[in-house]
CSV table of C-alpha atoms and ligand atoms in Angstrom, one decimal:
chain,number,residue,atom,x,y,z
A,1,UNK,CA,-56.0,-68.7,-27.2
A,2,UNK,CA,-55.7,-65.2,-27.6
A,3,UNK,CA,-52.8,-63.7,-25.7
A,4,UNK,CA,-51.5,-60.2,-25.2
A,5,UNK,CA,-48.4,-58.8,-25.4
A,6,UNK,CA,-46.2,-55.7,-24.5
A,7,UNK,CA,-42.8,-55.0,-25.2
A,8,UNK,CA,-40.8,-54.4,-22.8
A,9,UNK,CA,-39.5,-50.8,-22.7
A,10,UNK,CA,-35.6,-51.2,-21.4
A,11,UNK,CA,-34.9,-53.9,-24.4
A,12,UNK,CA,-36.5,-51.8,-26.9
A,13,UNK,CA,-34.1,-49.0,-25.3
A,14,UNK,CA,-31.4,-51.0,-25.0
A,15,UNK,CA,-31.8,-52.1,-28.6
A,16,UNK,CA,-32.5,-48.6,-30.0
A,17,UNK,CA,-29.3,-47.4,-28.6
A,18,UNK,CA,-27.2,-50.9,-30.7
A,19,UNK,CA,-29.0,-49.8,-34.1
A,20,UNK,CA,-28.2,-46.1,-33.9
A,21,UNK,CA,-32.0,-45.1,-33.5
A,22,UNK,CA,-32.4,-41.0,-33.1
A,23,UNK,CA,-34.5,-41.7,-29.9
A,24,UNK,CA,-35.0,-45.0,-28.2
A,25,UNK,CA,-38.1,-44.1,-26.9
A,26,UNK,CA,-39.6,-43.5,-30.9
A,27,UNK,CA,-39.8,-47.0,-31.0
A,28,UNK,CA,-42.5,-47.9,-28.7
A,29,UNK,CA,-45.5,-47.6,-30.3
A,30,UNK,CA,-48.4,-46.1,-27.9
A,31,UNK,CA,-51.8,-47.4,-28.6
A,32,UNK,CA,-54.7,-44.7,-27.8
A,33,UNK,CA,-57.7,-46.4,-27.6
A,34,UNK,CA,-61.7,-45.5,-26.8
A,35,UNK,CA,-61.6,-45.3,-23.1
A,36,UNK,CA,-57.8,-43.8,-23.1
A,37,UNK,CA,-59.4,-40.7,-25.4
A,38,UNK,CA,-63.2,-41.0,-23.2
A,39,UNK,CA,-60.5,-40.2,-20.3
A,40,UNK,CA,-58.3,-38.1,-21.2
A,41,UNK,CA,-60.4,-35.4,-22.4
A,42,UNK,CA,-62.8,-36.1,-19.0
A,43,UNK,CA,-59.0,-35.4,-17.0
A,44,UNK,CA,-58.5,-32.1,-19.0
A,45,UNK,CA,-62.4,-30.9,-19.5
A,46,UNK,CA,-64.0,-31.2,-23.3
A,47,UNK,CA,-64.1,-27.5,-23.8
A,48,UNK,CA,-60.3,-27.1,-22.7
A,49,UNK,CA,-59.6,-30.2,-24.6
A,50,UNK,CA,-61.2,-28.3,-28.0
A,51,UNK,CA,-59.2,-25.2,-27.4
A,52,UNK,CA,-56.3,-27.1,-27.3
A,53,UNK,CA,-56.9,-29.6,-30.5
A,54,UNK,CA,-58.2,-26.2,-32.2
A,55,UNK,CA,-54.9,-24.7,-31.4
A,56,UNK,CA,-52.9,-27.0,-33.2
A,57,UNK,CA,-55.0,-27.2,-36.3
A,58,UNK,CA,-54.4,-23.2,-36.7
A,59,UNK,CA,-50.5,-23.9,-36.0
A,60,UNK,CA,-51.0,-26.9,-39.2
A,61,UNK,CA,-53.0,-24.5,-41.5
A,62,UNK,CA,-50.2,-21.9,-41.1
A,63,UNK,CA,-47.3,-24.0,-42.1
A,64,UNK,CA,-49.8,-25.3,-44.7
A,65,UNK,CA,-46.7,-25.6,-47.2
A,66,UNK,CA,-44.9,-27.7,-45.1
A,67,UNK,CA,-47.6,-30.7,-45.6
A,68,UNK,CA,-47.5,-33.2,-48.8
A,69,UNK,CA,-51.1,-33.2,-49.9
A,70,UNK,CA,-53.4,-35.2,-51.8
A,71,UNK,CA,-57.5,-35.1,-52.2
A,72,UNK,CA,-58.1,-38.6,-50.1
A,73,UNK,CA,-58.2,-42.3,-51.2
A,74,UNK,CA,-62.0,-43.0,-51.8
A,75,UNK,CA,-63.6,-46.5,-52.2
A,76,UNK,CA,-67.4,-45.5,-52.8
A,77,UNK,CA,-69.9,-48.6,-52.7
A,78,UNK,CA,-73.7,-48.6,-52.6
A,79,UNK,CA,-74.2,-48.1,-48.7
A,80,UNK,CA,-70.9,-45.9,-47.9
A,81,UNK,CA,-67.5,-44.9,-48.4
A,82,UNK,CA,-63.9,-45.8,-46.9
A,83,UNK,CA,-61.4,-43.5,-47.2
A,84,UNK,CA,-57.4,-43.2,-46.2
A,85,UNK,CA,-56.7,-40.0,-45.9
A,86,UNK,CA,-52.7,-39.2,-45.8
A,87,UNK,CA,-50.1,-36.3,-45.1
A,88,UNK,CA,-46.7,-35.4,-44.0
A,89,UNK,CA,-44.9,-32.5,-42.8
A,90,UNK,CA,-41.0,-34.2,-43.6
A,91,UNK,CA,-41.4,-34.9,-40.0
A,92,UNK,CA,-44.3,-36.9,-39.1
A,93,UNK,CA,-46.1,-39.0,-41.4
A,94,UNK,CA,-50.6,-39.5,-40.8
A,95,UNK,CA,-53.2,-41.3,-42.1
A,96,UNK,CA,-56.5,-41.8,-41.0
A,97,UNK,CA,-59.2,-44.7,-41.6
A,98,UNK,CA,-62.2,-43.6,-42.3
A,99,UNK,CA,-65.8,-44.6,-43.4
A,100,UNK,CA,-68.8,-42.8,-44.1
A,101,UNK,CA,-71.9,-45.3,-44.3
A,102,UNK,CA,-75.1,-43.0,-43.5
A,103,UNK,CA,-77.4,-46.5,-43.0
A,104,UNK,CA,-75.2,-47.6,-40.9
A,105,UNK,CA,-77.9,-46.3,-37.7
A,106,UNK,CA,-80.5,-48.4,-38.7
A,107,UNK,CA,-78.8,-51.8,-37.6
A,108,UNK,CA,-77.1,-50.1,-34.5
A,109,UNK,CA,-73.7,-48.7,-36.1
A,110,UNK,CA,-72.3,-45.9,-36.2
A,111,UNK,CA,-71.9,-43.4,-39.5
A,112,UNK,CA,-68.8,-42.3,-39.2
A,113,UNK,CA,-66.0,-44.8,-37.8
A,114,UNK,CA,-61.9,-44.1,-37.7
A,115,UNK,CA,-58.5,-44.7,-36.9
A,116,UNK,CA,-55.4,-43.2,-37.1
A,117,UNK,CA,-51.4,-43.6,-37.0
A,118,UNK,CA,-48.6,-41.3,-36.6
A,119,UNK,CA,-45.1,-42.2,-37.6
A,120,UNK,CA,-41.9,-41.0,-37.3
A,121,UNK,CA,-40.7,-40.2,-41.1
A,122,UNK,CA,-36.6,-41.0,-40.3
A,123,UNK,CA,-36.9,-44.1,-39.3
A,124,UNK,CA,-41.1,-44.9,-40.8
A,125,UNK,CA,-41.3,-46.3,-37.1
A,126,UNK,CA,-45.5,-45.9,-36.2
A,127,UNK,CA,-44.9,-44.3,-33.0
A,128,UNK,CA,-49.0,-43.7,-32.2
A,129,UNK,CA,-51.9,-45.6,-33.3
A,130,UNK,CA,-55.2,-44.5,-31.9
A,131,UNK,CA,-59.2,-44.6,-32.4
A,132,UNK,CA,-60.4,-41.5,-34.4
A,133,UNK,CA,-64.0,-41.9,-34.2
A,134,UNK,CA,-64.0,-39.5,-31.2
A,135,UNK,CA,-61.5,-37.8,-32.3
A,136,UNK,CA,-62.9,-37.0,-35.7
A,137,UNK,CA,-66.1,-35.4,-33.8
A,138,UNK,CA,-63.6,-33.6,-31.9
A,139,UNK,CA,-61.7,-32.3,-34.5
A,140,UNK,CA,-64.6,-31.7,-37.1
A,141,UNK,CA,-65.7,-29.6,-34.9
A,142,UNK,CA,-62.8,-27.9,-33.6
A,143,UNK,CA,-62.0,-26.9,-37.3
A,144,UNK,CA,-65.8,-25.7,-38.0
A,145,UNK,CA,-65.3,-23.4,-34.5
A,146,UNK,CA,-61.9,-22.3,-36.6
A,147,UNK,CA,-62.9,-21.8,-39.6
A,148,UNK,CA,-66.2,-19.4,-37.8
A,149,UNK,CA,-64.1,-17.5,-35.5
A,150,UNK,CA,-62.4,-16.0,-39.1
A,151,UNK,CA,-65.6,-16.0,-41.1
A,152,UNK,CA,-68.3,-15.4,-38.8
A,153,UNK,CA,-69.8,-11.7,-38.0
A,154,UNK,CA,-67.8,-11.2,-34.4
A,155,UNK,CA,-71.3,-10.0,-32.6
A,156,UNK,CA,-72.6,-14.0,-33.6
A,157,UNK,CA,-74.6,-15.2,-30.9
A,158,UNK,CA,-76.6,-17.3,-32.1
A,159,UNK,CA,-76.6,-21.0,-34.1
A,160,UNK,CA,-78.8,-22.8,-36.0
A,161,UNK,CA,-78.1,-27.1,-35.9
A,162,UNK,CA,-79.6,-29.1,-38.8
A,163,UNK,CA,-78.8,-32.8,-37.7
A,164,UNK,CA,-78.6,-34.0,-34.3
A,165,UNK,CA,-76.6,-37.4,-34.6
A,166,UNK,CA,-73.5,-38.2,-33.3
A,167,UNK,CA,-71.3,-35.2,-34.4
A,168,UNK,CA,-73.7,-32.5,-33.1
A,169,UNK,CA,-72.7,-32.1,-29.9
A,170,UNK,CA,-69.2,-31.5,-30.5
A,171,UNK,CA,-70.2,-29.1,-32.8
A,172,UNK,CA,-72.3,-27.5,-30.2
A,173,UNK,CA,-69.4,-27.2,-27.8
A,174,UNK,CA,-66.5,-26.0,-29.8
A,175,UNK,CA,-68.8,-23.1,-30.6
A,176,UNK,CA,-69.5,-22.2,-27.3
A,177,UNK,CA,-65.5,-22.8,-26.6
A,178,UNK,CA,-64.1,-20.9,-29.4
A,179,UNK,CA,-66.8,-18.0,-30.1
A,180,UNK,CA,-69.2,-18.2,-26.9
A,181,UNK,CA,-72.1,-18.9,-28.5
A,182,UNK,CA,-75.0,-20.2,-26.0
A,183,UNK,CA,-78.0,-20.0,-28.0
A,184,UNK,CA,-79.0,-23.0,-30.0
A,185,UNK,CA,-81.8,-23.9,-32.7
A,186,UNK,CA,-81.8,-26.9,-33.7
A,187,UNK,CA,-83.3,-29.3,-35.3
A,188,UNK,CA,-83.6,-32.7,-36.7
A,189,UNK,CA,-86.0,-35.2,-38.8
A,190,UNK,CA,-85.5,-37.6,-35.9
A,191,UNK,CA,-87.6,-36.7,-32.6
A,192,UNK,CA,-85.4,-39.2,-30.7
A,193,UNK,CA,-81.9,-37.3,-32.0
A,194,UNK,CA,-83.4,-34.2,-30.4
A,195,UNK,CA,-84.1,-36.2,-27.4
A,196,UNK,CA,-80.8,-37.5,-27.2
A,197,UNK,CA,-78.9,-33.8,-28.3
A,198,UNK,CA,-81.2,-32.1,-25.0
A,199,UNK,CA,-80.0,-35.0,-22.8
A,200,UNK,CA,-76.4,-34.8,-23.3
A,201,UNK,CA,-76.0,-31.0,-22.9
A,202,UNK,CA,-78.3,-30.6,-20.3
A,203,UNK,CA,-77.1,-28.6,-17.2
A,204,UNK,CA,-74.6,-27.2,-19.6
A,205,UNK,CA,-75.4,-23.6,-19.6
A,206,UNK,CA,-76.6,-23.6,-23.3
A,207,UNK,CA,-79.9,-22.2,-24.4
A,208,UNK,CA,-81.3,-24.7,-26.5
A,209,UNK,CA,-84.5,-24.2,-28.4
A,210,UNK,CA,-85.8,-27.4,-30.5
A,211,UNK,CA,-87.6,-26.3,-34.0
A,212,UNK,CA,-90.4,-28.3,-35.6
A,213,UNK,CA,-89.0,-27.5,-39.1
A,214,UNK,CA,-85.2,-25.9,-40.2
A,215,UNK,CA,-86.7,-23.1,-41.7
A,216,UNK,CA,-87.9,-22.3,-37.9
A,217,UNK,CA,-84.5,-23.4,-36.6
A,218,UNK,CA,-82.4,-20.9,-38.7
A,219,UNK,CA,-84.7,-17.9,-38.5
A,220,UNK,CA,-82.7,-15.6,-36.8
A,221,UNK,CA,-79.9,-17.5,-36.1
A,222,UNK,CA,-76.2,-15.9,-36.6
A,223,UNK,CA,-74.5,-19.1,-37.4
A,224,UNK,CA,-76.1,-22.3,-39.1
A,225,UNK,CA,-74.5,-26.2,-38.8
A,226,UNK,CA,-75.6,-28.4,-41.4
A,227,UNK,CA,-74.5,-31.8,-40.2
A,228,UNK,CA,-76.9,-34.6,-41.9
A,229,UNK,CA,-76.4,-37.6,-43.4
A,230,UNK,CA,-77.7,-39.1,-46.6
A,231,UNK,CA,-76.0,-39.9,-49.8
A,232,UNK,CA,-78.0,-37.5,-52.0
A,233,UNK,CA,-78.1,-34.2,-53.5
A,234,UNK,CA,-80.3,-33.5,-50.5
A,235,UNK,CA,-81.5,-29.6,-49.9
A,236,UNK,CA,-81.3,-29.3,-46.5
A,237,UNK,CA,-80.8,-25.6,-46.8
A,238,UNK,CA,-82.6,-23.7,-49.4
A,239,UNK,CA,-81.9,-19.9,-50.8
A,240,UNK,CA,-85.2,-18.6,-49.3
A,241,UNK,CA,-83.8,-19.2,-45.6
A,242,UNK,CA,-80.5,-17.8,-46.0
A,243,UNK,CA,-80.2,-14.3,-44.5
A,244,UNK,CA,-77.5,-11.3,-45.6
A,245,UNK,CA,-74.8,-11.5,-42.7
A,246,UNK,CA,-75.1,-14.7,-42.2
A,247,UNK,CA,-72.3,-17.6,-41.4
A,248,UNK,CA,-72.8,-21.5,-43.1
A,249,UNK,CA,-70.7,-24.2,-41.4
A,250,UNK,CA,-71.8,-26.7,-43.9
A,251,UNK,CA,-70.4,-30.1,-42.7
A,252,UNK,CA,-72.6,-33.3,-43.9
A,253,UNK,CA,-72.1,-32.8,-47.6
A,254,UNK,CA,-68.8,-34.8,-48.0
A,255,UNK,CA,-68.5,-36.9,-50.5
A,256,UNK,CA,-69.4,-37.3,-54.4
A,257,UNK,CA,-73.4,-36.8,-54.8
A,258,UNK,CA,-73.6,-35.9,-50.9
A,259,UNK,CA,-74.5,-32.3,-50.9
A,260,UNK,CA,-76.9,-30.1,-48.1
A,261,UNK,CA,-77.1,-26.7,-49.6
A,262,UNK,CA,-78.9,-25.4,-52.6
A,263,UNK,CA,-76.5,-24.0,-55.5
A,264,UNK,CA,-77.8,-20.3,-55.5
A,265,UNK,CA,-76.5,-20.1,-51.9
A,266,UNK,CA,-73.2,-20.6,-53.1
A,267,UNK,CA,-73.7,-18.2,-55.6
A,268,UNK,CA,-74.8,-15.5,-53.1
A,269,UNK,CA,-71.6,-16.3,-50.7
A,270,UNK,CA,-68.0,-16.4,-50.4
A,271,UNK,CA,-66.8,-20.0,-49.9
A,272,UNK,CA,-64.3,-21.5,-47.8
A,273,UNK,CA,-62.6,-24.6,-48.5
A,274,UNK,CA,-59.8,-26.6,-46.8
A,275,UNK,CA,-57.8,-28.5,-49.9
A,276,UNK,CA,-59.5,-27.2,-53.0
A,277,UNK,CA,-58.8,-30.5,-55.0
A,278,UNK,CA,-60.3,-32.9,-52.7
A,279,UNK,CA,-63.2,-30.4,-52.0
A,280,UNK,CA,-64.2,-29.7,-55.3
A,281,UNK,CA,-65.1,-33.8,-55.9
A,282,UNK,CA,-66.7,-33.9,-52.1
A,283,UNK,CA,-67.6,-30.5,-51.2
A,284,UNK,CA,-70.8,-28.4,-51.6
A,285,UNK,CA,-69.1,-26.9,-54.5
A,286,UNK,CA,-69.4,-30.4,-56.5
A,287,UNK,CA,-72.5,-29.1,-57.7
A,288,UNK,CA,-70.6,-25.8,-59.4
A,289,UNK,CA,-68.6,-25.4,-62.4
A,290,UNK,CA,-64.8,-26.6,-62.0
A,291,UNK,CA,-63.5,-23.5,-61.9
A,292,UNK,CA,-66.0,-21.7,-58.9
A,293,UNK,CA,-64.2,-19.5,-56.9
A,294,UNK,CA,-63.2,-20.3,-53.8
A,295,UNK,CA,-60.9,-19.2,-50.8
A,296,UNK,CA,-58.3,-21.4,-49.2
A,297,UNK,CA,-58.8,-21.2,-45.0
A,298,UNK,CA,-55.2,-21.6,-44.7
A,299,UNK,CA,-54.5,-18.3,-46.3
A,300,UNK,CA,-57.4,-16.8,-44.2
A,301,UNK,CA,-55.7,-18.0,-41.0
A,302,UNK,CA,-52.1,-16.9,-42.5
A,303,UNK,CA,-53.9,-13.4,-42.9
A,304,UNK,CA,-52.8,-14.0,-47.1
A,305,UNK,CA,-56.4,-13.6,-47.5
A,306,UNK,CA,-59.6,-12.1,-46.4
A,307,UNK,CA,-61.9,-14.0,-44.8
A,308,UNK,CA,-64.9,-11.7,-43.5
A,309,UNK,CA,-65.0,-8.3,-44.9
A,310,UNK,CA,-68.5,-7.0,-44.7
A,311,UNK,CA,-71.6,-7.6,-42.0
A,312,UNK,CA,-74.2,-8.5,-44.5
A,313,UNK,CA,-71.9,-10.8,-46.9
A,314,UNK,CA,-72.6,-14.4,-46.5
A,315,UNK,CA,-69.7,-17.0,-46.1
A,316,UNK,CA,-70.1,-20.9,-46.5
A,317,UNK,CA,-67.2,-22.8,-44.8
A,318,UNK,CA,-67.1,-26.0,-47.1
A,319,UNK,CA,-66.0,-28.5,-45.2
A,320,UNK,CA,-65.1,-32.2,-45.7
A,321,UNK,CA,-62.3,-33.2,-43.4
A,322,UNK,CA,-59.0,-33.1,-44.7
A,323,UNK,CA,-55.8,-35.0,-43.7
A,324,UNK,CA,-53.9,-31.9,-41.9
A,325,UNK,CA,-57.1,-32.1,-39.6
A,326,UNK,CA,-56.5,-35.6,-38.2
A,327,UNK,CA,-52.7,-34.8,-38.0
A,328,UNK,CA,-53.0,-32.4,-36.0
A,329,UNK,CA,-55.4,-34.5,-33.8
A,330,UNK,CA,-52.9,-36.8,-33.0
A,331,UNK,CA,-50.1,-34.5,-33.1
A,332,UNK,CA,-52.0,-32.9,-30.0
A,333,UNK,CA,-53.3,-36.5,-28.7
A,334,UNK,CA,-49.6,-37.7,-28.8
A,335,UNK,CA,-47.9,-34.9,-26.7
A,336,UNK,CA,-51.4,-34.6,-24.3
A,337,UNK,CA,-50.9,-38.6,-22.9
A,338,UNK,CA,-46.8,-38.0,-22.5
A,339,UNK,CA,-46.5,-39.1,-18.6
A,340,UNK,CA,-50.0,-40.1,-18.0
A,341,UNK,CA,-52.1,-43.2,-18.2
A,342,UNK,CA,-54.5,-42.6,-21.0
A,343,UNK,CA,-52.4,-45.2,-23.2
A,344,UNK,CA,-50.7,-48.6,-23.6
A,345,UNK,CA,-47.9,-50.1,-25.5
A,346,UNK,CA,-48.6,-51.8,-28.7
A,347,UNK,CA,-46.9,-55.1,-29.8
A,348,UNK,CA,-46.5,-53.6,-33.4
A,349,UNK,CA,-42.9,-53.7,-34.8
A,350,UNK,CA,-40.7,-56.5,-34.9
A,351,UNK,CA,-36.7,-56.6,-32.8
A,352,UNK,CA,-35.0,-59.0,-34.2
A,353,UNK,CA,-31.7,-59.5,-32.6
A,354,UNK,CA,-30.4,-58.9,-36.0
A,355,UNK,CA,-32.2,-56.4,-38.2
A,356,UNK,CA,-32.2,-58.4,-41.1
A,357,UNK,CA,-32.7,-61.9,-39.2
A,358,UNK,CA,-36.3,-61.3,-39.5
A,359,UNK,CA,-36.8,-65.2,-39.5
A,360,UNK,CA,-34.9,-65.6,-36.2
A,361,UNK,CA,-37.4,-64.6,-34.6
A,362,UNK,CA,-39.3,-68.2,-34.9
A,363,UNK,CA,-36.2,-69.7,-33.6
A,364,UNK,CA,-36.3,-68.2,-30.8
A,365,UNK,CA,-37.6,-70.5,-27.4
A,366,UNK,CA,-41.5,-69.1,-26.6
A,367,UNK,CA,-40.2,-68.3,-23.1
A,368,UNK,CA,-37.9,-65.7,-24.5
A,369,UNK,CA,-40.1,-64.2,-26.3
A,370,UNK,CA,-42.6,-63.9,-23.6
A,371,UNK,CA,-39.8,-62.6,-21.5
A,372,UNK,CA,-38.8,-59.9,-24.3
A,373,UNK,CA,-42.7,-59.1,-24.5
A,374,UNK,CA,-44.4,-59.6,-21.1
A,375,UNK,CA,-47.7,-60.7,-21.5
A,376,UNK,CA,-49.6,-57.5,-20.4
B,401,NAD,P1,-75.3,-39.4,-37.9
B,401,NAD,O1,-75.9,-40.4,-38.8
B,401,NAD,O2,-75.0,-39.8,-36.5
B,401,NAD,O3,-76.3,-38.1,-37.8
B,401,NAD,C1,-77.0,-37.5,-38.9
B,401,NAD,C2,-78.3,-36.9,-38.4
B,401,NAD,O4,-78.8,-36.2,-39.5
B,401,NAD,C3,-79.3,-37.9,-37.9
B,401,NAD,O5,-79.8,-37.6,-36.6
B,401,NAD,C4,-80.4,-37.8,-39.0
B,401,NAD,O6,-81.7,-38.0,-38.4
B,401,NAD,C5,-80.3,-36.3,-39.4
B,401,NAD,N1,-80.9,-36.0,-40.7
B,401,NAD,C6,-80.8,-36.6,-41.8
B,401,NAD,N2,-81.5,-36.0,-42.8
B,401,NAD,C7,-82.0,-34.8,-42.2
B,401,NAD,C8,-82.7,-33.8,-42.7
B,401,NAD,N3,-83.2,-33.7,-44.0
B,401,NAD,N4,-83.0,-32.7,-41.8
B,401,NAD,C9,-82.6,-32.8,-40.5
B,401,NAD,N5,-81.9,-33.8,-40.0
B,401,NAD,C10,-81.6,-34.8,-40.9
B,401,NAD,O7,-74.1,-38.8,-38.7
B,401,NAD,P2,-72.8,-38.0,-38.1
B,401,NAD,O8,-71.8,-38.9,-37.7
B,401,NAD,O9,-73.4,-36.9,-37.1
B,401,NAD,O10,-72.3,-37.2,-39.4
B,401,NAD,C11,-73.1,-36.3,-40.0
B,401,NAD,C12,-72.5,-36.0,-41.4
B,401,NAD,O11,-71.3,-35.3,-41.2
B,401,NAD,C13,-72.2,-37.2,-42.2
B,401,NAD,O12,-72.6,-37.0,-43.5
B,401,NAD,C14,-70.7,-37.3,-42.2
B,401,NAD,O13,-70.2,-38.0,-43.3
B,401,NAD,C15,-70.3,-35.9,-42.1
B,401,NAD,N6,-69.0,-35.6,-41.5
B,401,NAD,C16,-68.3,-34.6,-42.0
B,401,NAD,C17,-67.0,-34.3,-41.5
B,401,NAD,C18,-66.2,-33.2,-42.0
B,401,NAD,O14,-65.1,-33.0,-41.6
B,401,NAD,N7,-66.8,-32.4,-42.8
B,401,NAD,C19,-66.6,-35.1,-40.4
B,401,NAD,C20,-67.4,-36.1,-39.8
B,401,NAD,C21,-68.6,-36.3,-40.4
């Protein structure tokens, strides 16, 4: 029978304070899961929530020295691609779980699927474990709102979507949160996606025009989200429909031989990147020479850089999701659920009475350990 347990807070205390822990309370580890996050944000209002997440993903990219980095741990098969995708600032230590499988849709999954941990790096304790498939929508976008409010021309008002599945509608509303854009033209291959975008974000206050084509769904628009998914060199975005002024959020292409935009655009356009090392395997710029140039966000957002400097230049942020993004996410997620009910206590690290008396454990009478870990 499956049974579930919880430890019981005042013996983990109790036992923190006998091994010399820094903080008791680092040793329970909270568990974050769909419905906690589903609530959570409902309690504090999705566009709020955004601000908030987008927030400490600025704070991250300006300490951006302070993280260990590394381009992230792909295993690529035929229909997809799982990734761990680590950092550290000395303090905290991340990783998300992450897979990418764009057939996924056709038997009833999802894409884009993840998890995440948090530990504390003094003692390697996990302190939060939580779902990231919400939170990676929520954070994508947070960081593509970011990443515009630097690059974009500040009188945007407008924004082209190509790709209406499940990340669109964050994308959608961390725009409006973060640069007040209203006006949407979208568009995707799929009637039923646009069916399902219109649905959601009705009696939102957005303006939302559906296009028969993407040529018809960027002309004019300030701002254009590619978000689609297919592993191919797909052109979802051709030269010919890429005005002067113009600001590319270019999110689906994101890993090797997943690209949306043709090459010349890049060569027309400053482009953005997070981690150059891991973007330069995933990244639109895969399909440039290795040495392309490119400008860091960090230093855009530590003002080492300049991000926009003309109204007719073109800028592309790259993106591909990198590590310091989903640290941050549950950095924020962490200290958001502090005194409130959006988590529960996970049975994850082993007490033994003695540290090193790991074994002791099976000696131990069933009753106490019940009583030690009250069946939840
Ligand atoms: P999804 O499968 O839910 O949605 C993709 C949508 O794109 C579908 O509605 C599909 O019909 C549409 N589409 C496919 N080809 C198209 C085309 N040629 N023109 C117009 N629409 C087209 O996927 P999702 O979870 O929304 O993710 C979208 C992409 O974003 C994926 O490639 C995913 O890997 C990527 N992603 C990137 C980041 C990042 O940080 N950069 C984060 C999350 C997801």
């Amino acid at each position: 029978m499956l049974r579930k347990f919880k430890i019981s807070t005042r013996f983990l205390r109790a036992y923190a304070d006998l091994i010399e822990f820094p903080d008791g309370d680092e040793i329970v580890v909270q568990y974050v899961g769909v419905g906690n996050v589903i609530e959570l944000v409902k309690s504090i209002g999705i566009e709020t929530f955004l601000l908030g997440l987008a927030e400490y993903i600025e704070d991250d990219f300006r300490r951006w020295n302070a993280f260990e980095k590394t381009p992230r741990l792909a295993s690529h098969s035929k229909t997809g691609v799982i990734e761990l995708m680590p950092t550290s600032d000395g303090e905290h230590y991340g990783f998300k779980y992450v897979n990418g499988h764009p057939k996924n849709p056709n038997v009833g999954l999802q894409t884009v699927t993840a998890f995440g941990v948090l530990s504390d790096v003094s003692t390697g304790y996990p302190c939060l474990v939580s779902e990231m498939t919400i939170m990676t929508g929520l954070r994508t976008a947070a960081t593509s709102a970011l990443a515009a409010k630097y690059l974009a021309r500040p009188d945007a008002r407008s924004m082209a979507i190509i790709g209406l599945g499940a990340q669109s509608e964050f994308q959608a509303l961390a725009f409006r949160a973060l640069l007040g854009i209203k006006r949407l033209q979208v568009f995707d291959i799929d009637i039923e996606a646009a069916d399902k975008f219109l649905k959601n974000l009705a009696d939102m206050d957005f303006d939302i025009v559906v296009a028969k084509t993407a040529e018809e769904a960027v002309a004019g628009a300030d701002i254009i989200t590619t978000v689609t998914a297919d592993k191919r060199n797909a052109t979802i975005l051709s030269d010919n429909m890429v005005g002067a002024g113009v600001h590319i959020n270019a999110v689906g292409g994101d890993c090797p031989g997943k690209t949306e935009l043709q090459g010349d655009i890049l060569r027309r356009a400053d482009v953005f990147v997070e981690y150059p090392e891991q973007t330069r395997i995933e990244g639109e710029i895969q399909q440039m020479a290795p040495d392309f140039p490119v400008i860091e966000l960090w230093r855009v957002i530590a003002g080492e850089a300049e991000g926009r400097r003309l109204g007719s230049q073109i800028t592309i942020f790259d993106s591909v999701g990198f590590a310091t993004e989903d640290f941050s996410a549950l950095r924020f997620l962490r200290d958001r659920i502090q005194g409130t009910a959006f988590y529960t206590e996970l049975d994850l690290t082993t007490q033994p009475e003695h540290p090193r008396d790991l074994y002791g454990l099976f000696k131990q009478p069933a009753a106490a350990v019940i009583a030690e870990r009250s069946v939840a």
